[in-house]
Amino acid sequence: MSLLQYVVLGNTGIKVSRLCFGGLIIGPLQANLSFEQGGEIIAKAVELGVNFIDTAELYGTYPHIRQALKSINQEVVIATKSYAYSAQSAQESLEKARKEMNIDVVDIFLLHEQESRLTLKGHREALEYYISMKQKGIIKAVGVSTHNIEVVEACAQMPEIDVIHPIVNKFGLGIGDGTINEMLSAVERAFKMGKGIYSMKPLGGGNLIGSYDESMKFVLDCPYIHSIALGMQSNDEVVANVCVFENINTPIEVKNSLARKKRHLHIDWWCSGCGKCIKRCKIGALKLTEGKAKVNENKCVLCSYCASVCPQFAIKVC
Ligand code: SF4
Ligand code: SF4
C-alpha cells in the first residue's frame, strides 16, 4: 500500500498525490523517450501511488500519457497547459489534449507560462473559453502556470482561477521577478484564497540535484503547496522520489544506480543568446554558436553556476 499523502487541491475538490509526475523531461524537449518507454515510467509512478500527472501541449508528451493510460486501471488527475490566447486557439488546444490523450474530460487546464498582469489580460479570451468548458463539464478546473510572483499575486485575487502552478525552489532559480521569499509570500496569499497550488521545479531544473535532500525538504515543508511536480526519466527516479515523499529510505541499489547516471548540461531552445552564461563559466565550457549557448561536455563539470545567471531559465542538468 502506498504511503504517499493525498490532498485536495484548494477549492477544486480534486484529490491529488503530493507527488505529481512532471511530464516535460520524458518528452522530445529533453530525454525524447519513445511513447512506450515514457508510458511505462508514468505507469510505474501510478503503480506506486502517484495519481497526478502534469504536462503541456508544448511538451509533446500526450502520446506517452495516452500509452500509460492504456495500462492503468485507476483514475488519474491530468493537468495540461497551452499558450492559446484566443477562444479559437484555446478550443484547438483543448481538443488536441482530449484527442491525443484519448480522454473526454481534462481535469486541469492552465494558461502556460504567464509572465505578468498584462500577459494575463492578453490571454483573457482563452481563459474565458476554458471557463465556459468548465461550465459544460469538459474541464474541471482552470488556472495558470508561472515563473513570476506578479502573476501569483494577481491570480490570488481572481475568483475564476482555481489552480496556480508556480516555480518554487530553495534558491529561487527561475523566478522571473523577485526572490524565493517573495514568491513564498505570494503563494501563501493564494493558498489562503483557496487556490490549488502545485509547484514546479523543486530541483531548479536539475541544477540543485547536488543538494537533493535539502532542496526537496524545502518544498515539502512549505505548508502552502498542495502538490509538487517533479520530472522523472526512469523507474529508478520514480522509486527514489516516491520514497522521499513517503519519508522512507530509498533502496540502496536504486541510489547506486542513480549515482551512476551520466548527467549533462542541457540548453533549452528558447536560449536568447545573451551570453551571460558564457561570461559566468570560468572554465570556458560554453560558447555561442549560431546565436545559442552551446556546451563543451568534455570541459563542463556540471557546477550549474551558469544556470544561476540565465535570465531565460534555459540551462538544465539532465
Ligand atoms: S555547469 Fe559549470 S562548468 Fe558547466 S558550463 Fe555551466 S558554469 Fe561551466
Ligand atoms: S544565459 Fe541563458 S539565454 Fe543567455 S546565452 Fe546563456 S543559456 Fe542562452
Short mmCIF file of C-alpha atoms and ligand atoms in Angstrom, two decimals, residues 265 277 280-286 295 299-307 315 317, ligand 1:
data_model
loop_
_atom_site.label_atom_id
_atom_site.label_comp_id
_atom_site.label_asym_id
_atom_site.label_seq_id
_atom_site.Cartn_x
_atom_site.Cartn_y
_atom_site.Cartn_z
CA LEU A 265 24.03 20.22 -19.30
CA CYS A 277 26.28 32.15 -19.01
CA ARG A 280 29.96 33.19 -15.85
CA CYS A 281 31.62 29.90 -16.81
CA LYS A 282 35.19 30.43 -15.71
CA ILE A 283 36.43 27.21 -17.28
CA GLY A 284 35.30 28.10 -20.78
CA ALA A 285 32.86 25.24 -21.27
CA LEU A 286 30.31 27.42 -23.07
CA VAL A 295 28.25 23.40 -24.03
CA LYS A 299 35.02 20.62 -20.11
CA CYS A 300 31.73 21.08 -18.22
CA VAL A 301 31.85 19.97 -14.57
CA LEU A 302 28.09 20.48 -14.00
CA CYS A 303 28.59 23.13 -11.33
CA SER A 304 25.41 24.96 -12.50
CA TYR A 305 26.95 28.41 -11.94
CA CYS A 306 25.90 29.34 -15.46
CA ALA A 307 22.28 28.43 -14.72
CA ILE A 315 20.01 25.82 -18.58
CA VAL A 317 21.03 19.45 -15.76
S1 SF4 B 1 27.77 23.91 -15.41
FE1 SF4 B 1 29.63 24.96 -14.68
S2 SF4 B 1 31.26 24.12 -15.95
FE2 SF4 B 1 29.36 23.58 -16.97
S3 SF4 B 1 29.04 25.22 -18.43
FE3 SF4 B 1 27.95 25.81 -16.57
S4 SF4 B 1 29.39 27.08 -15.39
FE4 SF4 B 1 30.57 25.97 -16.97
#
